[in-house]
Short mmCIF file of C-alpha atoms in Angstrom, two decimals:
data_model
loop_
_atom_site.label_atom_id
_atom_site.label_comp_id
_atom_site.label_asym_id
_atom_site.label_seq_id
_atom_site.Cartn_x
_atom_site.Cartn_y
_atom_site.Cartn_z
CA MET A 78 105.37 106.93 93.27
CA LYS A 79 106.40 109.77 90.99
CA ALA A 80 110.01 108.57 91.23
CA VAL A 81 108.90 105.13 90.00
CA MET A 82 106.98 106.70 87.12
CA LEU A 83 109.96 108.84 86.09
CA ALA A 84 112.26 105.81 86.28
CA ALA A 85 109.87 103.80 84.10
CA GLN A 86 109.79 106.60 81.54
CA ALA A 87 113.60 106.72 81.40
CA ILE A 88 113.77 102.97 80.79
CA MET A 89 110.99 103.14 78.19
CA LEU A 90 112.91 105.88 76.36
CA GLY A 91 116.09 103.81 76.41
CA THR A 92 118.16 106.35 78.33
CA ARG A 93 118.61 103.92 81.26
CA GLU A 94 118.54 100.15 81.68
CA VAL A 95 118.22 99.83 85.45
CA ILE A 96 117.12 102.34 88.10
CA VAL A 97 116.47 102.11 91.83
CA ALA A 98 113.45 104.30 92.57
CA GLY A 99 111.73 105.10 95.83
CA GLY A 100 111.83 107.53 98.70
CA MET A 101 112.17 108.07 102.42
CA GLU A 102 110.90 110.32 105.17
CA SER A 103 111.98 110.79 108.76
CA MET A 104 109.00 112.75 109.99
CA SER A 105 110.12 112.49 113.61
CA ASN A 106 113.32 114.34 112.70
CA ALA A 107 111.72 117.13 110.66
CA PRO A 108 113.40 120.33 111.89
CA PHE A 109 111.96 123.63 112.96
CA LEU A 110 112.85 126.55 110.70
CA LEU A 111 113.87 130.07 111.68
CA PRO A 112 113.21 132.28 108.64
CA ARG A 113 115.14 135.50 107.95
CA ILE A 114 117.75 134.73 110.61
CA ARG A 115 120.51 135.59 108.13
CA SER A 116 119.11 139.06 107.51
CA ALA A 117 120.58 140.28 110.82
CA LYS A 118 117.32 141.75 112.05
CA TYR A 119 118.14 142.36 115.68
CA LEU A 120 114.90 143.93 116.90
CA GLY A 121 111.66 142.06 117.36
CA ASP A 122 110.72 138.41 117.65
CA TYR A 123 111.61 135.49 115.44
CA GLN A 124 109.02 132.80 114.76
CA LEU A 125 109.87 129.11 114.59
CA ILE A 126 108.12 127.23 111.77
CA ASP A 127 107.42 123.49 111.93
CA SER A 128 108.83 122.17 108.65
CA LEU A 129 106.73 119.01 108.94
CA MET A 130 103.54 121.06 108.84
CA LYS A 131 104.76 123.63 106.32
CA ASP A 132 106.31 121.23 103.80
CA GLY A 133 104.30 118.08 104.39
CA LEU A 134 100.96 118.40 106.11
CA ARG A 135 99.73 121.83 105.02
CA ASP A 136 98.37 122.72 101.59
CA PRO A 137 100.75 125.31 100.08
CA LEU A 138 98.09 127.02 97.98
CA LYS A 139 95.33 127.44 100.56
CA ASN A 140 97.70 127.41 103.56
CA VAL A 141 95.51 125.12 105.65
CA PRO A 142 96.18 121.61 107.03
CA MET A 143 95.34 118.78 104.65
CA GLY A 144 93.04 117.38 107.32
CA VAL A 145 90.72 120.37 106.90
CA PHE A 146 90.14 119.31 103.29
CA ALA A 147 89.64 115.71 104.42
CA GLU A 148 86.93 116.97 106.78
CA MET A 149 85.27 118.77 103.86
CA CYS A 150 85.29 115.51 101.87
CA ALA A 151 83.72 113.60 104.75
CA GLU A 152 80.96 116.18 105.07
CA GLU A 153 80.26 116.40 101.33
CA MET A 154 80.12 112.62 100.90
CA GLY A 155 78.30 111.86 104.13
CA ILE A 156 81.10 109.72 105.55
CA SER A 157 80.58 109.65 109.31
CA ARG A 158 82.96 109.41 112.24
CA GLY A 159 81.66 105.88 112.78
CA ASP A 160 82.44 104.94 109.17
CA GLN A 161 85.98 106.22 109.53
CA ASP A 162 86.58 104.56 112.90
CA ALA A 163 85.30 101.24 111.54
CA HIS A 164 87.66 101.60 108.58
CA ALA A 165 90.59 102.30 110.91
CA ILE A 166 89.80 99.22 112.99
CA ARG A 167 89.75 97.06 109.85
CA SER A 168 93.03 98.57 108.66
CA TYR A 169 94.75 97.78 111.96
CA GLU A 170 93.26 94.29 112.10
CA LYS A 171 94.48 93.47 108.59
CA ALA A 172 97.96 94.83 109.28
CA ALA A 173 98.24 93.06 112.64
CA THR A 174 97.18 89.76 111.07
CA ALA A 175 99.67 90.16 108.23
CA GLN A 176 102.45 90.89 110.69
CA ALA A 177 101.55 88.05 113.06
CA THR A 178 101.54 85.53 110.21
CA GLY A 179 104.85 86.76 108.81
CA LEU A 180 103.45 88.13 105.56
CA PHE A 181 105.47 91.34 105.86
CA LYS A 182 108.79 89.49 105.97
CA SER A 183 109.04 89.55 102.18
CA GLU A 184 108.66 93.36 102.24
CA ILE A 185 110.62 94.51 105.29
CA VAL A 186 114.42 94.74 105.31
CA PRO A 187 115.74 94.47 108.90
CA VAL A 188 117.61 97.61 109.97
CA THR A 189 120.22 97.49 112.75
CA PHE A 190 121.33 100.64 114.56
CA THR A 191 122.87 101.81 117.82
CA GLY A 192 120.32 102.96 120.39
CA GLU A 193 120.55 105.83 122.86
CA ARG A 194 122.16 103.55 125.46
CA LYS A 195 124.75 102.32 122.94
CA GLN A 196 123.01 98.97 122.59
CA GLU A 197 122.55 97.42 119.16
CA LEU A 198 118.91 97.32 118.09
CA THR A 199 117.29 95.68 115.07
CA VAL A 200 113.94 96.73 113.65
CA ASP A 201 112.48 93.92 111.55
CA SER A 202 108.75 94.51 111.92
CA ASP A 203 106.32 97.38 111.63
CA GLU A 204 105.87 99.17 114.94
CA GLU A 205 102.64 101.08 114.30
CA CYS A 206 100.13 98.26 113.92
CA SER A 207 100.94 96.83 117.36
CA LYS A 208 100.06 100.08 119.18
CA PHE A 209 96.36 100.16 118.41
CA ASP A 210 93.72 100.08 121.16
CA PRO A 211 90.22 99.94 119.62
CA ASP A 212 88.61 100.70 122.98
CA LYS A 213 90.16 104.18 122.99
CA LEU A 214 89.24 105.01 119.40
CA GLU A 215 85.73 106.35 119.95
CA ASN A 216 86.92 108.67 122.73
CA LEU A 217 89.62 110.41 120.70
CA PRO A 218 88.86 114.09 120.05
CA PRO A 219 88.57 115.48 116.51
CA VAL A 220 91.73 117.19 115.32
CA PHE A 221 90.76 119.72 112.67
CA LYS A 222 87.42 121.15 113.86
CA PRO A 223 85.46 120.92 117.12
CA ASP A 224 82.60 118.91 115.64
CA GLY A 225 84.77 117.08 113.11
CA THR A 226 85.10 113.40 112.29
CA ILE A 227 88.86 112.98 111.81
CA THR A 228 90.96 111.93 114.80
CA ALA A 229 94.48 110.70 115.40
CA GLY A 230 93.04 107.17 115.27
CA ASN A 231 91.43 107.28 111.83
CA ALA A 232 94.26 109.22 110.18
CA SER A 233 97.77 108.11 109.30
CA SER A 234 100.41 108.57 111.98
CA ILE A 235 103.65 110.54 112.00
CA SER A 236 106.15 107.94 110.83
CA ASP A 237 109.68 107.29 109.64
CA GLY A 238 110.30 104.93 106.75
CA ALA A 239 111.84 104.19 103.39
CA ALA A 240 110.93 102.09 100.36
CA ALA A 241 112.70 101.29 97.10
CA LEU A 242 112.05 99.30 93.93
CA VAL A 243 114.50 98.07 91.29
CA LEU A 244 113.23 98.83 87.78
CA THR A 245 114.79 97.38 84.64
CA SER A 246 113.89 96.64 81.07
CA THR A 247 112.80 93.06 80.40
CA GLN A 248 115.91 92.57 78.28
CA PHE A 249 118.22 93.72 81.09
CA ALA A 250 116.55 91.43 83.64
CA GLU A 251 116.78 88.41 81.35
CA LYS A 252 120.39 89.17 80.39
CA HIS A 253 121.48 89.35 84.03
CA GLY A 254 119.33 86.50 85.31
CA LEU A 255 117.16 88.69 87.52
CA GLN A 256 113.81 87.44 88.77
CA ILE A 257 111.01 89.61 87.42
CA LEU A 258 108.31 90.20 90.02
CA ALA A 259 105.92 92.38 88.05
CA TYR A 260 105.48 94.68 85.07
CA ILE A 261 104.39 98.31 84.94
CA ARG A 262 101.56 98.51 82.41
CA GLY A 263 100.45 102.13 82.75
CA PHE A 264 100.51 105.19 84.97
CA SER A 265 99.01 108.65 85.10
CA ASP A 266 98.46 111.78 87.17
CA ALA A 267 95.28 113.73 87.80
CA GLU A 268 94.61 117.13 89.31
CA GLN A 269 91.69 119.11 90.66
CA ALA A 270 91.18 121.95 93.14
CA PRO A 271 93.42 121.63 96.23
CA GLU A 272 90.48 121.12 98.58
CA LYS A 273 89.36 118.15 96.46
CA PHE A 274 92.59 116.22 96.93
CA PRO A 275 91.01 113.28 98.85
CA THR A 276 89.12 112.12 95.74
CA SER A 277 91.88 112.73 93.17
CA PRO A 278 92.90 109.03 93.09
CA ALA A 279 89.46 108.28 91.61
CA LEU A 280 90.44 110.53 88.69
CA ALA A 281 93.98 109.19 88.24
CA ILE A 282 93.05 105.50 88.30
CA PRO A 283 90.84 105.54 85.15
CA LEU A 284 93.54 107.49 83.28
CA ALA A 285 96.19 104.93 84.21
CA LEU A 286 93.87 102.08 83.20
CA GLN A 287 93.24 103.76 79.86
CA GLN A 288 96.97 103.93 79.21
CA ALA A 289 97.29 100.25 80.13
CA GLY A 290 94.41 99.26 77.85
CA LEU A 291 92.48 97.82 80.79
CA HIS A 292 89.19 98.44 82.55
CA LEU A 293 88.27 98.63 86.21
CA LYS A 294 86.71 95.16 86.03
CA ASP A 295 90.09 93.72 84.99
CA ILE A 296 91.77 94.77 88.24
CA ASN A 297 92.03 92.23 91.04
CA LEU A 298 93.54 94.28 93.87
CA PHE A 299 93.91 97.95 94.77
CA GLU A 300 96.22 99.90 97.05
CA ILE A 301 94.79 103.35 97.82
CA ASN A 302 96.93 105.29 100.25
CA GLU A 303 95.20 105.90 103.55
CA ALA A 304 96.35 109.41 104.38
CA PHE A 305 93.03 109.48 106.21
CA SER A 306 90.39 106.77 106.45
CA VAL A 307 88.02 109.08 104.60
CA VAL A 308 90.35 109.08 101.56
CA ASP A 309 90.12 105.33 101.12
CA LEU A 310 86.38 105.27 101.83
CA ALA A 311 85.64 108.11 99.40
CA ASN A 312 87.57 106.56 96.52
CA GLN A 313 86.10 103.13 97.10
CA ARG A 314 82.64 104.67 96.86
CA LEU A 315 83.39 106.75 93.76
CA LEU A 316 84.90 103.79 91.89
CA GLY A 317 82.45 101.18 93.17
CA LEU A 318 85.17 99.01 94.72
CA SER A 319 84.76 96.20 97.22
CA SER A 320 86.63 96.84 100.46
CA ASP A 321 87.78 93.20 100.29
CA ASP A 322 89.97 94.10 97.30
CA VAL A 323 91.55 97.27 98.72
CA ASN A 324 94.59 97.44 101.02
CA ILE A 325 94.28 93.77 101.89
CA HIS A 326 97.08 93.89 104.48
CA GLY A 327 96.22 97.27 105.94
CA GLY A 328 97.20 100.75 104.83
CA SER A 329 98.79 103.95 106.02
CA VAL A 330 96.33 104.39 108.89
CA SER A 331 97.75 101.24 110.49
CA LEU A 332 101.24 101.20 108.95
CA GLY A 333 102.10 104.88 108.93
CA HIS A 334 102.55 107.38 106.12
CA PRO A 335 106.17 108.54 105.85
CA ILE A 336 105.32 110.93 103.04
CA GLY A 337 108.24 110.39 100.67
CA ALA A 338 108.14 106.60 101.03
CA SER A 339 104.45 105.74 100.79
CA GLY A 340 104.14 105.70 97.00
CA ALA A 341 106.84 103.06 96.56
CA ARG A 342 105.60 101.19 99.64
CA ILE A 343 102.07 100.70 98.35
CA ILE A 344 103.41 99.46 94.98
CA LEU A 345 105.44 96.83 96.84
CA SER A 346 102.43 95.92 98.99
CA LEU A 347 100.36 95.54 95.83
CA ILE A 348 102.90 93.20 94.23
CA THR A 349 103.03 91.14 97.43
CA GLY A 350 99.24 90.85 97.52
CA LEU A 351 99.06 89.74 93.90
CA ALA A 352 101.82 87.17 94.43
CA LEU A 353 100.18 85.74 97.55
CA LYS A 354 96.80 85.34 95.90
CA GLY A 355 98.03 84.36 92.44
CA LEU A 356 96.18 87.28 90.84
CA ASN A 357 97.15 89.19 87.73
CA TYR A 358 96.45 92.94 87.83
CA GLY A 359 96.58 95.60 90.50
CA VAL A 360 96.41 99.38 90.78
CA ALA A 361 98.14 101.58 93.34
CA ALA A 362 97.11 105.21 93.80
CA ILE A 363 98.15 108.02 96.10
CA CYS A 364 97.08 111.63 96.54
CA ASN A 365 99.94 114.11 96.33
CA GLY A 366 98.47 117.12 98.06
CA GLY A 367 97.65 120.32 96.23
CA GLY A 368 94.75 118.51 94.56
CA GLY A 369 96.89 115.97 92.70
CA ALA A 370 97.13 112.19 92.64
CA SER A 371 99.14 109.50 90.87
CA ALA A 372 98.14 105.96 89.89
CA ILE A 373 100.06 103.02 88.46
CA VAL A 374 98.91 99.71 86.94
CA ILE A 375 100.87 96.57 87.81
CA GLU A 376 100.79 93.09 86.27
CA ARG A 377 102.27 90.21 88.24
CA GLU A 378 104.85 88.07 86.49
CA LYS A 379 103.09 84.72 86.14
CA THR A 380 106.02 82.77 87.59
CA TYR A 381 106.29 84.94 90.71
CA ARG A 382 104.30 83.51 93.63
CA LEU A 383 104.44 83.81 97.39
CA TYR A 384 102.88 81.26 99.72
CA GLU A 385 101.76 81.98 103.27
CA HIS A 386 103.23 78.74 104.66
CA GLU A 387 106.66 79.64 103.25
CA ILE A 388 106.87 83.41 103.44
CA GLY A 389 107.63 83.52 107.15
CA HIS A 390 110.99 81.88 106.40
CA LYS A 391 111.95 84.32 103.63
CA GLN A 392 113.85 87.55 104.15
#
């Protein structure tokens, strides 16, 4: 999301006319690190470090997994294991329905590659939301503390993915005959103590709305990144949102959270939701770790619509 915000700023300043902004993450290929190997220390042991944990899933300031802070949020706000499991089930149900009805076809670009047995494979649908077994959810053990509430089922999965958006000025789009899907109306960042990161989106969203000259009541749909179910539940409660208006086609619990891609992905999902429902304004927000969060306000271009009976035929 920060890449999209920086691209928007460059276009607003007139230093660029068109920018492709987004990100990617191949979490399954994150390497192990062997520090100090170049120092030629021949005596003693070397320790392998999991770069996925060190650079992505562990808070760099407190040096603890982000899930520990999510557990603290759940305890402080009284969000139970049952609440989180119910949220996860809804997330998977929404994502599975969207996939089954072809609603993701306008968002997913098919990728063809050569498999391990030299056969050509094409991925044209999300793989995560088809793996869910609700009957196993309640029996999953907590991950971050023995009596905790967060499990592999109500947290986002280790995922690979990429997302990108094309940003231009209105003048550039009109000059080159490009279809405008939506407008960026405001964006902002917010920060608090690292252990408070799960609720930082609730701070960033009002700041972005203020920049856009809008109020919470003006917003039709929200995308709040589901790093953990508790993150979405906590921010819904703090902002007084209806769950019917948040992550309407599922979120990162059911679709995965490839860290560098999720910000751009939820913006695209927000635009798709607005276009399908013919609504005007949406907000996407994501926590960044370290106590930070970013939020962006989107307005749908009035002429851009998607229809469920047609979208299955579009690529």
